[in-house]
C-alpha cells in the first residue's frame, strides 16, 4: 500500500501504532480470554436458548401479516364451486371414510 | 499480506518513537467484522446441519428406485459406498443413512430442523448486515474490491502454493509473492465471492421458503426445484471456502488467528508504515 489512496475505491493504509510489549501481551490475553469465555458461555446456554428463539419464523410471519400481503387473495365473487368435492376425492385417494 | 515484514520501529518517523522499544502493530479488522466472522461459525454450522436434515425429507438428486433395495436417493448411494469401502464401517447398521447421520441433525428431525434453519437464516441475514456495517465503518470494503491486476496476481499465488510443498521437500527458498494490498488476489477473490454467495443463499432460501409470495424470485433461479439446487450447491461453496480458509489460517500462524480476535496484528508490512508517515 505504498501508493497514495486513489479516489473512493483506493485501498487506504491501515493504522499502525507502536505499543509497549507488556500492554500488547495483556490486551491480547484479555481479548483471547474474553473470546474463549464467550464461546463457552454461548455453547452452554444454547440448549436452553434454542427452544425459545426457534419460533422466530412464525413470529416474523405474524408480524408481517396484513390484508395487503403478497399472497394472492380473492373476492367472494371470484370464488367458484370446487370442480371435485371432498366426498368424490377421498375414494380416488383410496380413503374410504366410515359409511361410504 | 505482502511479503516483507519490518523489524520493530523501522520506517517510523523519529517523532513517533517512544523511549522504550515497542511492538509495532497494525489494525486489521473492525470489531463488527470480527463479531460477524465468529458468529458465522455456529450460524453456518446450524444452517448446514439443519439444511441436510431438510434435504433428507425430500432429496433433490434422485434416480429410478433400485429394484432390490428400493433406494432412489443419490446421497444414500454415497453412504452405501462409504460403508462398503471405508475400513471400520463395514458393519454400520444403516449404510444408506450414513451421510445423513453424520452430516445432519439426525433422523426424524424435520420439524426442529426447519425451525433451526429459519432461526439460523434470520441470524445469517442480520449477521451479514453487521458485517457490511463493519466493512463500511472500518473501510475494509476497499480491500475486497477486484482489481485489474487480479488475474496475473492470482496465477502468481497459485504458482506459489503449487510450488511450496516441492520447495519445502527440496529445502529450497520459495519466496511469497509481494503485494502492497491487505489481501492477495486469491484471498480477495474468495472474500469477495463469499458475501455474494451469502446473498444468493438468502435469495434462493426465500424463493424456497415462500414460493407463493416470491414466485418471481423463484423464477429468476429457474423455478422452485432449480432454486433448491442453487441453494444446495451454495452450501458447498461455503464448505469449500471454509475448509482451506481454516487450514491456511493455521498454516499462516498465530498472528493471523489473533488478528481476528483482537483486531490487531504485529505482522506489519514495511510499506504500511512508510505510507502512514506520508
GROMACS .gro file of C-alpha atoms in nm:
model
  378
    1UNK     CA    1   0.000   0.000   0.000
    2UNK     CA    2   0.279   0.239  -0.080
    3UNK     CA    3   0.067   0.417  -0.334
    4UNK     CA    4  -0.140   0.709  -0.212
    5UNK     CA    5  -0.514   0.640  -0.197
    6UNK     CA    6  -0.675   0.689  -0.535
    7UNK     CA    7  -1.030   0.809  -0.516
    8UNK     CA    8  -1.313   0.647  -0.328
    9UNK     CA    9  -1.217   0.290  -0.416
   10UNK     CA   10  -0.843   0.312  -0.346
   11UNK     CA   11  -0.725   0.098  -0.056
   12UNK     CA   12  -0.612   0.305   0.244
   13UNK     CA   13  -0.314   0.209   0.455
   14UNK     CA   14  -0.426   0.057   0.787
   15UNK     CA   15  -0.336   0.247   1.104
   16UNK     CA   16  -0.011   0.135   1.265
   17UNK     CA   17   0.096   0.203   1.623
   18UNK     CA   18   0.382   0.119   1.848
   19UNK     CA   19   0.274  -0.020   2.182
   20UNK     CA   20   0.451  -0.136   2.493
   21UNK     CA   21   0.511  -0.515   2.469
   22UNK     CA   22   0.355  -0.566   2.816
   23UNK     CA   23   0.043  -0.374   2.717
   24UNK     CA   24   0.026  -0.568   2.390
   25UNK     CA   25   0.052  -0.903   2.569
   26UNK     CA   26  -0.201  -0.800   2.835
   27UNK     CA   27  -0.456  -0.685   2.576
   28UNK     CA   28  -0.407  -0.996   2.367
   29UNK     CA   29  -0.455  -1.215   2.675
   30UNK     CA   30  -0.766  -1.020   2.778
   31UNK     CA   31  -0.924  -1.045   2.432
   32UNK     CA   32  -0.843  -1.414   2.391
   33UNK     CA   33  -0.983  -1.494   2.740
   34UNK     CA   34  -1.298  -1.294   2.663
   35UNK     CA   35  -1.333  -1.473   2.331
   36UNK     CA   36  -1.292  -1.815   2.492
   37UNK     CA   37  -1.530  -1.732   2.778
   38UNK     CA   38  -1.790  -1.602   2.533
   39UNK     CA   39  -1.762  -1.917   2.321
   40UNK     CA   40  -1.802  -2.149   2.622
   41UNK     CA   41  -2.093  -1.942   2.760
   42UNK     CA   42  -2.268  -1.945   2.419
   43UNK     CA   43  -2.228  -2.323   2.390
   44UNK     CA   44  -2.351  -2.379   2.744
   45UNK     CA   45  -2.657  -2.159   2.704
   46UNK     CA   46  -2.751  -2.280   2.353
   47UNK     CA   47  -2.960  -2.572   2.481
   48UNK     CA   48  -3.187  -2.354   2.694
   49UNK     CA   49  -3.179  -2.064   2.450
   50UNK     CA   50  -3.277  -2.253   2.133
   51UNK     CA   51  -3.635  -2.364   2.218
   52UNK     CA   52  -3.732  -2.004   2.297
   53UNK     CA   53  -3.595  -1.849   1.982
   54UNK     CA   54  -3.653  -2.110   1.715
   55UNK     CA   55  -4.012  -1.990   1.665
   56UNK     CA   56  -3.877  -1.675   1.503
   57UNK     CA   57  -4.015  -1.757   1.158
   58UNK     CA   58  -4.371  -1.788   1.297
   59UNK     CA   59  -4.329  -1.456   1.474
   60UNK     CA   60  -4.197  -1.288   1.161
   61UNK     CA   61  -4.489  -1.428   0.960
   62UNK     CA   62  -4.737  -1.300   1.220
   63UNK     CA   63  -4.569  -0.959   1.228
   64UNK     CA   64  -4.579  -0.930   0.851
   65UNK     CA   65  -4.939  -1.048   0.828
   66UNK     CA   66  -5.151  -0.780   0.666
   67UNK     CA   67  -5.454  -0.760   0.439
   68UNK     CA   68  -5.222  -0.628   0.171
   69UNK     CA   69  -4.980  -0.918   0.192
   70UNK     CA   70  -4.847  -1.052  -0.136
   71UNK     CA   71  -5.019  -1.391  -0.108
   72UNK     CA   72  -5.295  -1.394  -0.374
   73UNK     CA   73  -5.637  -1.332  -0.221
   74UNK     CA   74  -5.974  -1.338  -0.394
   75UNK     CA   75  -6.303  -1.158  -0.354
   76UNK     CA   76  -6.609  -1.371  -0.272
   77UNK     CA   77  -6.745  -1.306  -0.621
   78UNK     CA   78  -6.435  -1.473  -0.767
   79UNK     CA   79  -6.486  -1.796  -0.574
   80UNK     CA   80  -6.618  -2.075  -0.793
   81UNK     CA   81  -6.755  -2.415  -0.685
   82UNK     CA   82  -6.500  -2.688  -0.640
   83UNK     CA   83  -6.453  -2.898  -0.951
   84UNK     CA   84  -6.436  -3.204  -0.729
   85UNK     CA   85  -6.581  -3.233  -0.380
   86UNK     CA   86  -6.409  -3.393  -0.085
   87UNK     CA   87  -6.662  -3.677  -0.092
   88UNK     CA   88  -6.565  -3.750  -0.451
   89UNK     CA   89  -6.193  -3.700  -0.395
   90UNK     CA   90  -6.141  -3.933  -0.097
   91UNK     CA   91  -6.220  -4.263  -0.277
   92UNK     CA   92  -5.983  -4.157  -0.557
   93UNK     CA   93  -5.709  -4.124  -0.295
   94UNK     CA   94  -5.801  -4.466  -0.157
   95UNK     CA   95  -5.958  -4.325   0.159
   96UNK     CA   96  -6.300  -4.468   0.247
   97UNK     CA   97  -6.450  -4.296   0.549
   98UNK     CA   98  -6.699  -4.499   0.755
   99UNK     CA   99  -7.044  -4.529   0.598
  100UNK     CA  100  -6.925  -4.455   0.243
  101UNK     CA  101  -0.049  -0.977   0.323
  102UNK     CA  102   0.264  -0.871   0.142
  103UNK     CA  103   0.596  -1.047   0.161
  104UNK     CA  104   0.812  -0.825   0.380
  105UNK     CA  105   0.773  -0.758   0.747
  106UNK     CA  106   0.965  -0.498   0.934
  107UNK     CA  107   1.161  -0.531   1.247
  108UNK     CA  108   1.012  -0.301   1.506
  109UNK     CA  109   1.046   0.076   1.462
  110UNK     CA  110   1.191   0.059   1.113
  111UNK     CA  111   1.042   0.323   0.894
  112UNK     CA  112   0.880   0.520   1.177
  113UNK     CA  113   0.948   0.889   1.197
  114UNK     CA  114   1.152   0.995   1.497
  115UNK     CA  115   0.858   1.187   1.643
  116UNK     CA  116   0.667   0.861   1.699
  117UNK     CA  117   0.943   0.659   1.859
  118UNK     CA  118   0.880   0.611   2.229
  119UNK     CA  119   1.165   0.579   2.475
  120UNK     CA  120   1.101   0.208   2.539
  121UNK     CA  121   1.119  -0.026   2.238
  122UNK     CA  122   0.766  -0.122   2.150
  123UNK     CA  123   0.576  -0.364   1.933
  124UNK     CA  124   0.465  -0.226   1.601
  125UNK     CA  125   0.103  -0.326   1.544
  126UNK     CA  126  -0.139  -0.265   1.261
  127UNK     CA  127  -0.517  -0.257   1.276
  128UNK     CA  128  -0.656  -0.538   1.062
  129UNK     CA  129  -1.026  -0.592   1.132
  130UNK     CA  130  -1.310  -0.377   1.263
  131UNK     CA  131  -1.493  -0.500   1.575
  132UNK     CA  132  -1.816  -0.566   1.382
  133UNK     CA  133  -1.629  -0.762   1.116
  134UNK     CA  134  -1.469  -0.978   1.386
  135UNK     CA  135  -1.803  -1.036   1.562
  136UNK     CA  136  -1.977  -1.130   1.241
  137UNK     CA  137  -1.686  -1.354   1.140
  138UNK     CA  138  -1.707  -1.564   1.458
  139UNK     CA  139  -2.087  -1.564   1.468
  140UNK     CA  140  -2.077  -1.718   1.122
  141UNK     CA  141  -1.926  -2.034   1.271
  142UNK     CA  142  -2.236  -2.153   1.466
  143UNK     CA  143  -2.473  -1.999   1.212
  144UNK     CA  144  -2.323  -2.176   0.910
  145UNK     CA  145  -2.287  -2.498   1.108
  146UNK     CA  146  -2.655  -2.478   1.209
  147UNK     CA  147  -2.762  -2.395   0.855
  148UNK     CA  148  -2.565  -2.684   0.704
  149UNK     CA  149  -2.672  -2.948   0.958
  150UNK     CA  150  -3.037  -2.846   0.958
  151UNK     CA  151  -3.030  -2.798   0.579
  152UNK     CA  152  -2.915  -3.155   0.523
  153UNK     CA  153  -3.187  -3.277   0.760
  154UNK     CA  154  -3.440  -3.090   0.546
  155UNK     CA  155  -3.283  -3.231   0.229
  156UNK     CA  156  -3.322  -3.581   0.374
  157UNK     CA  157  -3.701  -3.547   0.373
  158UNK     CA  158  -3.704  -3.471   0.001
  159UNK     CA  159  -3.372  -3.531  -0.178
  160UNK     CA  160  -3.309  -3.325  -0.491
  161UNK     CA  161  -3.082  -3.579  -0.654
  162UNK     CA  162  -3.278  -3.897  -0.719
  163UNK     CA  163  -3.264  -4.188  -0.963
  164UNK     CA  164  -3.506  -4.464  -1.053
  165UNK     CA  165  -3.560  -4.689  -0.750
  166UNK     CA  166  -3.317  -4.975  -0.709
  167UNK     CA  167  -3.514  -5.297  -0.778
  168UNK     CA  168  -3.356  -5.472  -0.478
  169UNK     CA  169  -3.348  -5.202  -0.212
  170UNK     CA  170  -3.599  -4.952  -0.344
  171UNK     CA  171  -3.342  -4.678  -0.284
  172UNK     CA  172  -3.372  -4.370  -0.505
  173UNK     CA  173  -3.150  -4.122  -0.320
  174UNK     CA  174  -2.801  -4.043  -0.453
  175UNK     CA  175  -2.683  -3.938  -0.104
  176UNK     CA  176  -2.791  -4.279   0.025
  177UNK     CA  177  -2.586  -4.442  -0.255
  178UNK     CA  178  -2.282  -4.244  -0.140
  179UNK     CA  179  -2.344  -4.362   0.218
  180UNK     CA  180  -2.365  -4.723   0.099
  181UNK     CA  181  -2.042  -4.681  -0.099
  182UNK     CA  182  -1.862  -4.525   0.202
  183UNK     CA  183  -1.972  -4.809   0.433
  184UNK     CA  184  -1.862  -5.066   0.175
  185UNK     CA  185  -1.517  -4.918   0.115
  186UNK     CA  186  -1.405  -4.739   0.430
  187UNK     CA  187  -1.236  -4.970   0.680
  188UNK     CA  188  -1.426  -4.999   1.006
  189UNK     CA  189  -1.762  -4.907   0.857
  190UNK     CA  190  -1.850  -5.244   0.702
  191UNK     CA  191  -2.083  -5.329   0.990
  192UNK     CA  192  -2.258  -4.992   1.004
  193UNK     CA  193  -2.623  -5.074   1.076
  194UNK     CA  194  -2.781  -4.845   0.817
  195UNK     CA  195  -2.543  -4.758   0.531
  196UNK     CA  196  -2.800  -4.555   0.329
  197UNK     CA  197  -2.833  -4.319   0.627
  198UNK     CA  198  -2.460  -4.280   0.686
  199UNK     CA  199  -2.431  -3.937   0.516
  200UNK     CA  200  -2.740  -3.804   0.692
  201UNK     CA  201  -2.648  -3.950   1.029
  202UNK     CA  202  -2.307  -3.782   1.015
  203UNK     CA  203  -2.384  -3.455   0.836
  204UNK     CA  204  -2.724  -3.354   0.969
  205UNK     CA  205  -2.918  -3.316   1.293
  206UNK     CA  206  -3.019  -3.683   1.275
  207UNK     CA  207  -3.322  -3.888   1.176
  208UNK     CA  208  -3.677  -3.774   1.244
  209UNK     CA  209  -3.573  -3.414   1.285
  210UNK     CA  210  -3.753  -3.239   1.000
  211UNK     CA  211  -3.969  -3.006   1.213
  212UNK     CA  212  -3.688  -2.897   1.451
  213UNK     CA  213  -3.452  -2.875   1.153
  214UNK     CA  214  -3.688  -2.635   0.973
  215UNK     CA  215  -3.718  -2.417   1.284
  216UNK     CA  216  -3.342  -2.416   1.344
  217UNK     CA  217  -3.278  -2.346   0.977
  218UNK     CA  218  -3.501  -2.041   0.984
  219UNK     CA  219  -3.353  -1.918   1.310
  220UNK     CA  220  -3.004  -1.951   1.160
  221UNK     CA  221  -3.121  -1.794   0.833
  222UNK     CA  222  -3.252  -1.482   1.009
  223UNK     CA  223  -2.934  -1.470   1.217
  224UNK     CA  224  -2.730  -1.506   0.896
  225UNK     CA  225  -2.907  -1.209   0.739
  226UNK     CA  226  -2.860  -0.992   1.050
  227UNK     CA  227  -2.501  -1.105   1.074
  228UNK     CA  228  -2.446  -1.016   0.708
  229UNK     CA  229  -2.579  -0.667   0.777
  230UNK     CA  230  -2.341  -0.637   1.072
  231UNK     CA  231  -2.051  -0.749   0.851
  232UNK     CA  232  -2.136  -0.488   0.588
  233UNK     CA  233  -2.163  -0.221   0.862
  234UNK     CA  234  -1.820  -0.326   0.991
  235UNK     CA  235  -1.670  -0.315   0.642
  236UNK     CA  236  -1.808   0.035   0.589
  237UNK     CA  237  -1.710   0.164   0.935
  238UNK     CA  238  -1.358   0.022   0.914
  239UNK     CA  239  -1.307   0.093   0.544
  240UNK     CA  240  -1.228  -0.276   0.489
  241UNK     CA  241  -1.458  -0.296   0.187
  242UNK     CA  242  -1.191  -0.132  -0.028
  243UNK     CA  243  -0.957  -0.424   0.034
  244UNK     CA  244  -1.212  -0.668  -0.109
  245UNK     CA  245  -1.275  -0.496  -0.440
  246UNK     CA  246  -1.144  -0.675  -0.751
  247UNK     CA  247  -0.855  -0.511  -0.937
  248UNK     CA  248  -0.729  -0.518  -1.292
  249UNK     CA  249  -0.411  -0.695  -1.182
  250UNK     CA  250  -0.602  -0.973  -1.004
  251UNK     CA  251  -0.571  -1.233  -1.279
  252UNK     CA  252  -0.189  -1.231  -1.312
  253UNK     CA  253  -0.158  -1.193  -0.934
  254UNK     CA  254  -0.386  -1.493  -0.884
  255UNK     CA  255  -0.163  -1.701  -1.112
  256UNK     CA  256   0.142  -1.592  -0.912
  257UNK     CA  257  -0.028  -1.709  -0.592
  258UNK     CA  258  -0.139  -2.039  -0.749
  259UNK     CA  259   0.219  -2.095  -0.867
  260UNK     CA  260   0.341  -2.014  -0.516
  261UNK     CA  261   0.101  -2.258  -0.348
  262UNK     CA  262   0.171  -2.534  -0.601
  263UNK     CA  263   0.546  -2.499  -0.574
  264UNK     CA  264   0.558  -2.454  -0.196
  265UNK     CA  265   0.541  -2.825  -0.097
  266UNK     CA  266   0.811  -2.921  -0.350
  267UNK     CA  267   1.031  -2.634  -0.238
  268UNK     CA  268   0.988  -2.748   0.125
  269UNK     CA  269   1.077  -3.105   0.033
  270UNK     CA  270   1.379  -2.988  -0.165
  271UNK     CA  271   1.472  -2.740   0.112
  272UNK     CA  272   1.477  -2.461  -0.140
  273UNK     CA  273   1.380  -2.097  -0.091
  274UNK     CA  274   1.033  -2.026  -0.225
  275UNK     CA  275   0.954  -1.661  -0.160
  276UNK     CA  276   0.597  -1.544  -0.115
  277UNK     CA  277   0.493  -1.306  -0.397
  278UNK     CA  278   0.495  -0.941  -0.292
  279UNK     CA  279   0.170  -0.745  -0.274
  280UNK     CA  280   0.106  -0.398  -0.145
  281UNK     CA  281  -0.253  -0.472  -0.056
  282UNK     CA  282  -0.425  -0.614   0.251
  283UNK     CA  283  -0.513  -0.937   0.072
  284UNK     CA  284  -0.355  -1.119  -0.218
  285UNK     CA  285  -0.557  -1.177  -0.536
  286UNK     CA  286  -0.679  -1.524  -0.433
  287UNK     CA  287  -0.785  -1.407  -0.088
  288UNK     CA  288  -0.962  -1.110  -0.242
  289UNK     CA  289  -1.147  -1.334  -0.489
  290UNK     CA  290  -1.254  -1.562  -0.203
  291UNK     CA  291  -1.354  -1.284   0.039
  292UNK     CA  292  -1.541  -1.103  -0.238
  293UNK     CA  293  -1.721  -1.419  -0.358
  294UNK     CA  294  -1.835  -1.543  -0.020
  295UNK     CA  295  -2.059  -1.242   0.058
  296UNK     CA  296  -2.203  -1.278  -0.292
  297UNK     CA  297  -2.270  -1.647  -0.222
  298UNK     CA  298  -2.433  -1.536   0.104
  299UNK     CA  299  -2.668  -1.300  -0.083
  300UNK     CA  300  -2.754  -1.576  -0.331
  301UNK     CA  301  -2.815  -1.820  -0.046
  302UNK     CA  302  -3.057  -1.577   0.114
  303UNK     CA  303  -3.235  -1.511  -0.217
  304UNK     CA  304  -3.268  -1.881  -0.304
  305UNK     CA  305  -3.369  -1.953   0.056
  306UNK     CA  306  -3.656  -1.703   0.037
  307UNK     CA  307  -3.755  -1.843  -0.303
  308UNK     CA  308  -3.783  -2.190  -0.146
  309UNK     CA  309  -3.941  -2.079   0.180
  310UNK     CA  310  -4.207  -1.851   0.029
  311UNK     CA  311  -4.256  -1.973  -0.328
  312UNK     CA  312  -4.604  -1.819  -0.345
  313UNK     CA  313  -4.508  -1.473  -0.227
  314UNK     CA  314  -4.170  -1.469  -0.403
  315UNK     CA  315  -4.263  -1.662  -0.715
  316UNK     CA  316  -4.077  -1.404  -0.927
  317UNK     CA  317  -3.766  -1.467  -0.723
  318UNK     CA  318  -3.803  -1.843  -0.769
  319UNK     CA  319  -3.849  -1.783  -1.144
  320UNK     CA  320  -3.517  -1.595  -1.159
  321UNK     CA  321  -3.344  -1.912  -1.038
  322UNK     CA  322  -3.539  -2.131  -1.280
  323UNK     CA  323  -3.831  -2.228  -1.056
  324UNK     CA  324  -3.876  -2.385  -0.714
  325UNK     CA  325  -3.683  -2.705  -0.786
  326UNK     CA  326  -3.395  -2.522  -0.953
  327UNK     CA  327  -3.381  -2.278  -0.658
  328UNK     CA  328  -3.335  -2.582  -0.432
  329UNK     CA  329  -3.044  -2.696  -0.650
  330UNK     CA  330  -2.887  -2.347  -0.629
  331UNK     CA  331  -2.937  -2.341  -0.252
  332UNK     CA  332  -2.782  -2.687  -0.213
  333UNK     CA  333  -2.468  -2.603  -0.413
  334UNK     CA  334  -2.427  -2.266  -0.244
  335UNK     CA  335  -2.390  -2.460   0.081
  336UNK     CA  336  -2.099  -2.644  -0.083
  337UNK     CA  337  -1.945  -2.310  -0.185
  338UNK     CA  338  -1.932  -2.220   0.185
  339UNK     CA  339  -1.791  -2.560   0.280
  340UNK     CA  340  -1.530  -2.543   0.004
  341UNK     CA  341  -1.435  -2.195   0.124
  342UNK     CA  342  -1.424  -2.275   0.496
  343UNK     CA  343  -1.200  -2.585   0.475
  344UNK     CA  344  -0.898  -2.423   0.302
  345UNK     CA  345  -0.966  -2.099   0.493
  346UNK     CA  346  -0.920  -2.274   0.827
  347UNK     CA  347  -0.620  -2.477   0.703
  348UNK     CA  348  -0.446  -2.165   0.568
  349UNK     CA  349  -0.511  -1.967   0.887
  350UNK     CA  350  -0.347  -2.240   1.092
  351UNK     CA  351  -0.064  -2.264   0.837
  352UNK     CA  352  -0.015  -1.887   0.848
  353UNK     CA  353   0.030  -1.885   1.223
  354UNK     CA  354  -0.091  -1.738   1.550
  355UNK     CA  355  -0.076  -1.375   1.437
  356UNK     CA  356  -0.345  -1.423   1.170
  357UNK     CA  357  -0.574  -1.606   1.413
  358UNK     CA  358  -0.514  -1.348   1.687
  359UNK     CA  359  -0.584  -1.068   1.439
  360UNK     CA  360  -0.941  -1.193   1.402
  361UNK     CA  361  -0.987  -1.193   1.782
  362UNK     CA  362  -0.811  -0.873   1.886
  363UNK     CA  363  -0.834  -0.685   1.557
  364UNK     CA  364  -0.460  -0.609   1.561
  365UNK     CA  365  -0.162  -0.776   1.404
  366UNK     CA  366   0.207  -0.745   1.484
  367UNK     CA  367   0.298  -0.859   1.134
  368UNK     CA  368   0.347  -0.517   0.981
  369UNK     CA  369   0.429  -0.465   0.617
  370UNK     CA  370   0.709  -0.217   0.556
  371UNK     CA  371   0.504  -0.025   0.302
  372UNK     CA  372   0.218   0.020   0.551
  373UNK     CA  373   0.446   0.205   0.793
  374UNK     CA  374   0.605   0.411   0.521
  375UNK     CA  375   0.268   0.513   0.385
  376UNK     CA  376   0.143   0.612   0.728
  377UNK     CA  377   0.428   0.853   0.762
  378UNK     CA  378   0.330   1.039   0.446
   0.00000   0.00000   0.00000
